PDB file of C-alpha atoms in Angstrom:
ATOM      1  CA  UNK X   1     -26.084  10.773  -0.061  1.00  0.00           C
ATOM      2  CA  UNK X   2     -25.595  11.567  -3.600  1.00  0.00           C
ATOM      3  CA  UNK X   3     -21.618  12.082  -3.884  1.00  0.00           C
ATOM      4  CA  UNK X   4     -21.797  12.457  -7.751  1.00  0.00           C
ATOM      5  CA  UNK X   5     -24.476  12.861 -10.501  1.00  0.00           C
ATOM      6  CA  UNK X   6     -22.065  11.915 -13.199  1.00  0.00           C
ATOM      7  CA  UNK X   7     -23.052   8.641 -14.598  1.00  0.00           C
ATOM      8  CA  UNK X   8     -19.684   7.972 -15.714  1.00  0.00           C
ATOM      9  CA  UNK X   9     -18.325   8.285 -12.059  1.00  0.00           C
ATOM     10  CA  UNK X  10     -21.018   7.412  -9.531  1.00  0.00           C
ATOM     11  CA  UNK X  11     -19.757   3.944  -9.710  1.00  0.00           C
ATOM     12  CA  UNK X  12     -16.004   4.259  -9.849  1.00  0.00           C
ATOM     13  CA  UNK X  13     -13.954   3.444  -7.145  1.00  0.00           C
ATOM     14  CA  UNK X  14     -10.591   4.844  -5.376  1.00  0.00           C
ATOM     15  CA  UNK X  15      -9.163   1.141  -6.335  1.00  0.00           C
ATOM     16  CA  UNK X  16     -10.211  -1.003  -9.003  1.00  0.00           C
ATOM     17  CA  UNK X  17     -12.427  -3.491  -6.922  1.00  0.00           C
ATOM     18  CA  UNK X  18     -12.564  -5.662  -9.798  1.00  0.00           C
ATOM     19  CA  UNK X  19      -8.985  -6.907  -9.010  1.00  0.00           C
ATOM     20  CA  UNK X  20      -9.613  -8.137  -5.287  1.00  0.00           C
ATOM     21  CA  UNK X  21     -11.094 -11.522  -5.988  1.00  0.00           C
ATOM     22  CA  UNK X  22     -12.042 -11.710  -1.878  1.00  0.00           C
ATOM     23  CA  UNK X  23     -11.414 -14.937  -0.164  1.00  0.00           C
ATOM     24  CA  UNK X  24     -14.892 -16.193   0.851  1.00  0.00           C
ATOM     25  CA  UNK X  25     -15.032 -16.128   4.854  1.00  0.00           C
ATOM     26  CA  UNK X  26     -13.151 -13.172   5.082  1.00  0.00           C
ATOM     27  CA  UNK X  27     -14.002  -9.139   5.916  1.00  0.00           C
ATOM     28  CA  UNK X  28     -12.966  -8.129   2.489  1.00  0.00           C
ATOM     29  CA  UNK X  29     -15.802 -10.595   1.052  1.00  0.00           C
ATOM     30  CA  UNK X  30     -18.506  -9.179   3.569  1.00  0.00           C
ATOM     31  CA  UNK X  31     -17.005  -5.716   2.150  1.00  0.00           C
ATOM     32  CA  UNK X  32     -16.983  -6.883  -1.298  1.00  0.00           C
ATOM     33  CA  UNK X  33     -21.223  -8.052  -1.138  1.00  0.00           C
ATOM     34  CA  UNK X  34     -22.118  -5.050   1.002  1.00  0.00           C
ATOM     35  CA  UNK X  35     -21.016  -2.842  -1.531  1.00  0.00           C
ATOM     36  CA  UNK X  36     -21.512  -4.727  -4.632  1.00  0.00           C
ATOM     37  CA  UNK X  37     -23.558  -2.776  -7.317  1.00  0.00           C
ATOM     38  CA  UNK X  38     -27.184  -4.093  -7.450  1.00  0.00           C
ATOM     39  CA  UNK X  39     -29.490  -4.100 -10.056  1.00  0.00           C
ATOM     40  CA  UNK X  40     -33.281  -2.429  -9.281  1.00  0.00           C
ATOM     41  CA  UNK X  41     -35.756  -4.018 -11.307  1.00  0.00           C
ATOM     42  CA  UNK X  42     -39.463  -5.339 -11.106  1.00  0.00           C
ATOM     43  CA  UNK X  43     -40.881  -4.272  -7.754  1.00  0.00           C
ATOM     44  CA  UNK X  44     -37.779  -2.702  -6.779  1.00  0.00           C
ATOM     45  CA  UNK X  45     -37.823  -0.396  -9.912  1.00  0.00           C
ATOM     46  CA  UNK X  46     -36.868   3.643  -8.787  1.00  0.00           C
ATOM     47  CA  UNK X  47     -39.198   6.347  -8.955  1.00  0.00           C
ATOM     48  CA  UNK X  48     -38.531   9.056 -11.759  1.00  0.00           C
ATOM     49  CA  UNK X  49     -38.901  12.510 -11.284  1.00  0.00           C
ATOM     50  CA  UNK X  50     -37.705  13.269 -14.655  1.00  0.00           C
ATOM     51  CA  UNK X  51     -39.599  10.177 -16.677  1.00  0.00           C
ATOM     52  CA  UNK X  52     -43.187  11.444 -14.538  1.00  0.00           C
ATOM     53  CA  UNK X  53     -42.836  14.784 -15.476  1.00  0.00           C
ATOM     54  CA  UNK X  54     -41.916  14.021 -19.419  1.00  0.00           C
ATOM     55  CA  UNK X  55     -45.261  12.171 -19.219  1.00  0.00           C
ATOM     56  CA  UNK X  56     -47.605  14.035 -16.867  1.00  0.00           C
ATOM     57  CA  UNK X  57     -45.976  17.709 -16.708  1.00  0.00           C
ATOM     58  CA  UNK X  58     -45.144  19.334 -14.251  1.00  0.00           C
ATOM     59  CA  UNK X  59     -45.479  17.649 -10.227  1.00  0.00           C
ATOM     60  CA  UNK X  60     -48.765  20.210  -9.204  1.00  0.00           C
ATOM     61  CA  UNK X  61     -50.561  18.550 -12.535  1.00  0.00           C
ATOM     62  CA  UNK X  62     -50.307  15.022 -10.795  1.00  0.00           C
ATOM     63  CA  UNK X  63     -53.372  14.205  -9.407  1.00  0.00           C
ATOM     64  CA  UNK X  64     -52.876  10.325  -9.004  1.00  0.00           C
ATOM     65  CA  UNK X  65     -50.247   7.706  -7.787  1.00  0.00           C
ATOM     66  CA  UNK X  66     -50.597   5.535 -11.274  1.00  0.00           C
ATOM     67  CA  UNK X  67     -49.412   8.162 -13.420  1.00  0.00           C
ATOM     68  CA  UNK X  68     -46.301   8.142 -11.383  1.00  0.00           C
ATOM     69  CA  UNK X  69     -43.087   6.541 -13.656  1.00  0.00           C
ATOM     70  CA  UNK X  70     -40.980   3.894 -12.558  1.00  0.00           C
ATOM     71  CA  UNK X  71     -37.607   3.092 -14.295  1.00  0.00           C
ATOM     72  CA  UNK X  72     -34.948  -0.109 -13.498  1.00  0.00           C
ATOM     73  CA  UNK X  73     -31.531   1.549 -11.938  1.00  0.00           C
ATOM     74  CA  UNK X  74     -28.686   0.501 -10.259  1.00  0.00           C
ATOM     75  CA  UNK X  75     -27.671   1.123  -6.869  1.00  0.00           C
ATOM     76  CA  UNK X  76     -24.486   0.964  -4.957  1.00  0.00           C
ATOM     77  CA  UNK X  77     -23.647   1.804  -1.528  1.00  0.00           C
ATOM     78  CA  UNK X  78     -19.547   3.441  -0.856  1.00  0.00           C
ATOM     79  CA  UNK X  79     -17.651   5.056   1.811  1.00  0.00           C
ATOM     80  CA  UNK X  80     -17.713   8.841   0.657  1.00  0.00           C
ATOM     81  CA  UNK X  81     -16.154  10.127   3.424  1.00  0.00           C
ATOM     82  CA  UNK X  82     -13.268   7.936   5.381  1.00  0.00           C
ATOM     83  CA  UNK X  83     -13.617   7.994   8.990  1.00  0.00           C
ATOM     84  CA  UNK X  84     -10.567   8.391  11.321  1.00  0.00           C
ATOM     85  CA  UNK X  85     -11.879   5.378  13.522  1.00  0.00           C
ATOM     86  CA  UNK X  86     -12.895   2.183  11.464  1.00  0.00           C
ATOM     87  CA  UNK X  87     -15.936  -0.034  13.377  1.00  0.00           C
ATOM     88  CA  UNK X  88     -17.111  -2.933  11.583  1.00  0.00           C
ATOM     89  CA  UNK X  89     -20.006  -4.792  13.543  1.00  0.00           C
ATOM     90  CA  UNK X  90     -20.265  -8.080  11.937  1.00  0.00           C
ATOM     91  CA  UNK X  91     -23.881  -9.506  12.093  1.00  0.00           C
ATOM     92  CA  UNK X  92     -23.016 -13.289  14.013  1.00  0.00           C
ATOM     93  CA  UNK X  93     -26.802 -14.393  13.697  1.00  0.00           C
ATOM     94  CA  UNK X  94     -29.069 -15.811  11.186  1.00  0.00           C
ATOM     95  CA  UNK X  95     -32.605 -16.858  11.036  1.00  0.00           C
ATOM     96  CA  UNK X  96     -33.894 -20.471  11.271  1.00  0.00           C
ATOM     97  CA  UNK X  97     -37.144 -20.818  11.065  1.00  0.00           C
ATOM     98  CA  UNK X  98     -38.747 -18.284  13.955  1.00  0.00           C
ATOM     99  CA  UNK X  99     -35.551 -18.579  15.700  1.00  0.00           C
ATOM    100  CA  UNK X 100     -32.386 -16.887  16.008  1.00  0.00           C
ATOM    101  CA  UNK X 101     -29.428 -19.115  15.736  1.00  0.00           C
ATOM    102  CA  UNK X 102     -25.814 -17.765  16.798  1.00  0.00           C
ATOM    103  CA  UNK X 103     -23.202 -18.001  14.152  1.00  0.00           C
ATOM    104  CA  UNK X 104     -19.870 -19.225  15.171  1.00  0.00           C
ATOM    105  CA  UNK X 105     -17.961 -19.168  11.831  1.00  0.00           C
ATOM    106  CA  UNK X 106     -14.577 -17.558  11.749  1.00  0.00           C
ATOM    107  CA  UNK X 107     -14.141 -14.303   9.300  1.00  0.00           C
ATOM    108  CA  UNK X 108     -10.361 -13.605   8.484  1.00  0.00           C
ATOM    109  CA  UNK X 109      -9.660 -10.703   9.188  1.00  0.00           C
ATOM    110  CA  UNK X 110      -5.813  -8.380   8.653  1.00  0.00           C
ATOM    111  CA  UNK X 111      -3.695  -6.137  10.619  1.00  0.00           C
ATOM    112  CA  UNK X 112      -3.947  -3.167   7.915  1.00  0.00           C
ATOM    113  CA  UNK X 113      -7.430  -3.104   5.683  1.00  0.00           C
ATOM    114  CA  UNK X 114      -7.609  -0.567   2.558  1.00  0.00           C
ATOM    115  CA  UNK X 115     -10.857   0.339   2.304  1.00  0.00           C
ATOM    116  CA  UNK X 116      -9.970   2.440  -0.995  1.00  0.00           C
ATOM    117  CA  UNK X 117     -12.265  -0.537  -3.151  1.00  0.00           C
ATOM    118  CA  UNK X 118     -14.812   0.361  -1.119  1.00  0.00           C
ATOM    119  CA  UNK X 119     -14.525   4.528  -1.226  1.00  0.00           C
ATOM    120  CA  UNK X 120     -16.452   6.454  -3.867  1.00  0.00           C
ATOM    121  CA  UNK X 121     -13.563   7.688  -6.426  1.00  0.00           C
ATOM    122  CA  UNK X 122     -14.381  11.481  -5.038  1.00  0.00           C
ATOM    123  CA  UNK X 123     -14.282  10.451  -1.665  1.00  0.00           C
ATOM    124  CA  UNK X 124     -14.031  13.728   0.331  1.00  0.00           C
ATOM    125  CA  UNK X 125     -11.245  13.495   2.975  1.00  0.00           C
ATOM    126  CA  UNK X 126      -8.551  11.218   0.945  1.00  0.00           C
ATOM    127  CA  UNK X 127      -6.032  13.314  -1.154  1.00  0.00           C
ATOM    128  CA  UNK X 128      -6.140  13.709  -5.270  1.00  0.00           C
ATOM    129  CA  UNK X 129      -4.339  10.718  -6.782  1.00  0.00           C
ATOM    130  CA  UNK X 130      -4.072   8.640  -3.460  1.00  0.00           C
ATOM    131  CA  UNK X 131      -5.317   4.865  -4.217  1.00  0.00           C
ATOM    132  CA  UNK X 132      -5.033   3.852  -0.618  1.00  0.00           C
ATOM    133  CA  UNK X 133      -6.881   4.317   2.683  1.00  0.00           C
ATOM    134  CA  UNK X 134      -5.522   2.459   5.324  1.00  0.00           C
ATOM    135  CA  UNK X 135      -6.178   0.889   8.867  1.00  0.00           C
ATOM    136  CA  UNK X 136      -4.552  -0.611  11.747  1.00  0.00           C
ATOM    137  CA  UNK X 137      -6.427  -3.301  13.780  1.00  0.00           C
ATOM    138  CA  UNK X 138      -6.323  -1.985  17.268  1.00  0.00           C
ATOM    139  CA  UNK X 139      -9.303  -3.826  19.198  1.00  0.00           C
ATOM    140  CA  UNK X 140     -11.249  -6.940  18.180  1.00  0.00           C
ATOM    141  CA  UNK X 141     -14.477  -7.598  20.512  1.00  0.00           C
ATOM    142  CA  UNK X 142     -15.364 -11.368  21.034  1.00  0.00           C
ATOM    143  CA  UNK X 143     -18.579 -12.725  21.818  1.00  0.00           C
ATOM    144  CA  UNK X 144     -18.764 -16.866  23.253  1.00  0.00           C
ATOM    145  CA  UNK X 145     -21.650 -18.495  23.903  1.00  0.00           C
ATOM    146  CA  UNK X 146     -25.256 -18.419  22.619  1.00  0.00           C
ATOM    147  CA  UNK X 147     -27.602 -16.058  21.765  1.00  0.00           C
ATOM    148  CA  UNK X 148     -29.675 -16.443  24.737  1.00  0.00           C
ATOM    149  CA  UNK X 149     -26.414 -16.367  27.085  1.00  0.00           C
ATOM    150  CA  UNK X 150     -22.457 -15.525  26.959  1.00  0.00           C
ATOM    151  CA  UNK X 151     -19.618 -13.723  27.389  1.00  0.00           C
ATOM    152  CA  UNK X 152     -17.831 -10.797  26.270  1.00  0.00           C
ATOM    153  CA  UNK X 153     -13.824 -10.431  26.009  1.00  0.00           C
ATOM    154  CA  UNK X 154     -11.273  -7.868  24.185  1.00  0.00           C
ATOM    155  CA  UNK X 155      -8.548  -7.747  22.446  1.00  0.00           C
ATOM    156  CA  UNK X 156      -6.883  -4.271  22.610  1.00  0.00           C
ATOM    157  CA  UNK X 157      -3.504  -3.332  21.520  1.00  0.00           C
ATOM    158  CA  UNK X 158      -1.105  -1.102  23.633  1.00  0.00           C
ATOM    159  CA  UNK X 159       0.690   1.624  21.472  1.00  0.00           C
ATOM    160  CA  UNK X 160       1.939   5.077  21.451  1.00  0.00           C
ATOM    161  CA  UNK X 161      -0.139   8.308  21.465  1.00  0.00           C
ATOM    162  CA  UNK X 162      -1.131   8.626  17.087  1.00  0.00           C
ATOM    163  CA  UNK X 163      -0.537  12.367  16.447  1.00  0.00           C
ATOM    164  CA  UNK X 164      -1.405  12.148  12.894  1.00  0.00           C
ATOM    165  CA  UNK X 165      -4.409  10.746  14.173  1.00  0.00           C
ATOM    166  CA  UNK X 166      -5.698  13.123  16.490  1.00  0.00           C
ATOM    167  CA  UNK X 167      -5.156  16.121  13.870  1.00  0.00           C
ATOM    168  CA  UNK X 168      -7.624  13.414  11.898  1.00  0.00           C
ATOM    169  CA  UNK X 169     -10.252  13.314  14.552  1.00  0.00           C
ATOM    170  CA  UNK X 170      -9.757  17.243  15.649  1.00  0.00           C
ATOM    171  CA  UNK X 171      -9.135  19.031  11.948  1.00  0.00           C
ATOM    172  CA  UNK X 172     -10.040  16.690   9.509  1.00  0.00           C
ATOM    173  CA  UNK X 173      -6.903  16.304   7.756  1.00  0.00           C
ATOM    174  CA  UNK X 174      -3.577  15.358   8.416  1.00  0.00           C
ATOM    175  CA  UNK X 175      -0.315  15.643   6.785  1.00  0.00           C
ATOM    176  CA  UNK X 176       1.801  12.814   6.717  1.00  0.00           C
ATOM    177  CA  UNK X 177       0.213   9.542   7.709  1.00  0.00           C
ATOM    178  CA  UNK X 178       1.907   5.754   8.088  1.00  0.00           C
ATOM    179  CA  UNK X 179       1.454   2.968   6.152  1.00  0.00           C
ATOM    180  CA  UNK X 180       2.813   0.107   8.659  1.00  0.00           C
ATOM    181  CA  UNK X 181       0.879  -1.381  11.292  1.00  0.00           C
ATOM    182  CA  UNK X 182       0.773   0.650  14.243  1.00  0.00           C
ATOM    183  CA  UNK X 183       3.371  -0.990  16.542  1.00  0.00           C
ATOM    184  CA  UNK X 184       2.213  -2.295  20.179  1.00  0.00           C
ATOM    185  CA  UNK X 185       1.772  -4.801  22.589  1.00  0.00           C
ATOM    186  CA  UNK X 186      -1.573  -6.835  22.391  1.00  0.00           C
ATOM    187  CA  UNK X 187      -4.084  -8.004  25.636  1.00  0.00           C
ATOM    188  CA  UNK X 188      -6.620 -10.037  26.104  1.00  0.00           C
ATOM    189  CA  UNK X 189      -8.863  -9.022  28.631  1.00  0.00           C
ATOM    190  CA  UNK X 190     -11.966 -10.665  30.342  1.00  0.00           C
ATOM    191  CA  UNK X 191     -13.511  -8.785  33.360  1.00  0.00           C
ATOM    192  CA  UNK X 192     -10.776  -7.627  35.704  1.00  0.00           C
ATOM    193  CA  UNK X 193      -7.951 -10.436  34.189  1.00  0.00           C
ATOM    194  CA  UNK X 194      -5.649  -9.101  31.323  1.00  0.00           C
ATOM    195  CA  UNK X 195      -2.711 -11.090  29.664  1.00  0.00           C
ATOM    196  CA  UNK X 196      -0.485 -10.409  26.740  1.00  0.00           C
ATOM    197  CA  UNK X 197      -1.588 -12.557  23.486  1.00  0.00           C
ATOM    198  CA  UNK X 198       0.385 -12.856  20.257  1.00  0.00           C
ATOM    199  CA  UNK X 199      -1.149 -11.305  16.516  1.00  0.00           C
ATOM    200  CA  UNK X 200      -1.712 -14.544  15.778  1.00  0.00           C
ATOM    201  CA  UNK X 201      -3.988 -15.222  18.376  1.00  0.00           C
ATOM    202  CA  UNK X 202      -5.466 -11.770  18.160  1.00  0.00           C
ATOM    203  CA  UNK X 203      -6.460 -12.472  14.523  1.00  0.00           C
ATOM    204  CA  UNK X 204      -7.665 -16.190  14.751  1.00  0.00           C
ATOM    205  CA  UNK X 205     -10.731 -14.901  17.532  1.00  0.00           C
ATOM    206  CA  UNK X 206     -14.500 -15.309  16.637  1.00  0.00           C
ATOM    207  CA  UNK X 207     -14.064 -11.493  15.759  1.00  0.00           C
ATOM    208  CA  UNK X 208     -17.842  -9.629  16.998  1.00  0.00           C
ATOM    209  CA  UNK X 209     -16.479  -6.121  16.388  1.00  0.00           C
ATOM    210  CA  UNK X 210     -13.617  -4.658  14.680  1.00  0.00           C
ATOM    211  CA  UNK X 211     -11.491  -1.453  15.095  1.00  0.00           C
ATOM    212  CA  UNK X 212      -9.249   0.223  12.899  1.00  0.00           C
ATOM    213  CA  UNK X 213      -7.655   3.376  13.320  1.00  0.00           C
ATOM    214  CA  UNK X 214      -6.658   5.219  10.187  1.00  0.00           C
ATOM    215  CA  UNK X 215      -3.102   5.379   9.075  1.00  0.00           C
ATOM    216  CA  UNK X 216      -3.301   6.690   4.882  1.00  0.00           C
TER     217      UNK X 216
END
């Protein structure tokens, strides 16, 4: 989706990104390099509508593919629209050879993420001169074993009913929002056993999915 066709703006951000410096092995670095601005060139060079027709005329007067023009750009993907609920799905395999290998490294991971580096500078639902959008961790999934077999736990976090949230998810807006961590108790659960954990354990697991609930 094209949020913007002012040059000036289609690659601003709510936050100067510029200024995060990620830590590599971390969720703001896979951020950071899945929205990093790219540069199309050579075979990846963009079709022009407005270069073909400056050449050829009009669309009906193109009678062949090779008269079509093709121009370098740039290309960036943001967040234009902040969601209330946060999933990141982290990909935990890589290719070796014709084989899939499992990766097991750990990707840091906080409590509260601003994704406002990552949002367009118009992004749609985030109010005029706010340079935060916040999230609370609420469930982590973990994945151990291989890719051929393995097992599946949870970390969820027990906490109070989020009214700003649900006018978020129902309306689309909300008032007043938080900017702490949403308070709770954490559990781990696999199959039908559940025990408390600590934060710190919560945030040092092999992290497979992430959710955030919105809080600014």
């Amino acid at each position: 989706e094209v949020s913007t066709a002012d040059p000036e703006t289609a690659f601003c951000t709510l936050a100067n990104r510029e200024e995060l410096n990620p830590e590599e092995g971390s969720i703001h670095h896979c951020l950071y390099q899945f929205t990093r601005n790219e540069t199309l060139t050579e075979t990846n060079k963009l079709l022009c509508d407005v270069c073909t027709q400056r050449r050829c005329g009009p669309k009906n007067n193109i009678k062949s593919e090779k008269k079509y023009v093709y121009t370098n750009a740039k290309k960036q993907m943001l967040i234009s629209l902040a969601p209330p609920i946060l999933t990141l799905h982290l990909k935990r395999f890589q290719h070796a050879g014709f084989n899939l290998r499992k990766v097991n490294r750990h990707i840091k991971f906080p409590e509260v993420i601003d994704l406002a580096p990552f949002c367009t500078a118009k992004c749609k639902n985030v109010a005029e001169g706010n340079t935060k959008v916040l999230y609370s961790l609420y469930g982590v999934v973990e994945h151990s074993g291989t890719m051929r077999s393995g097992h599946y736990t949870a970390y969820v976090k027990m906490r109070a009913m989020n009214n700003h949230l649900s006018d978020l998810v129902l309306r689309g807006q909300s008032q007043a929002l938080e900017t702490e961590p949403v308070k709770g108790q954490w559990f781990h659960i696999s199959d039908t056993h559940v025990q408390p954990v600590s934060v710190s354990k919560v945030l040092s697991s092999q992290a497979y999915l992430l959710f955030y609930e919105r809080l600014l």
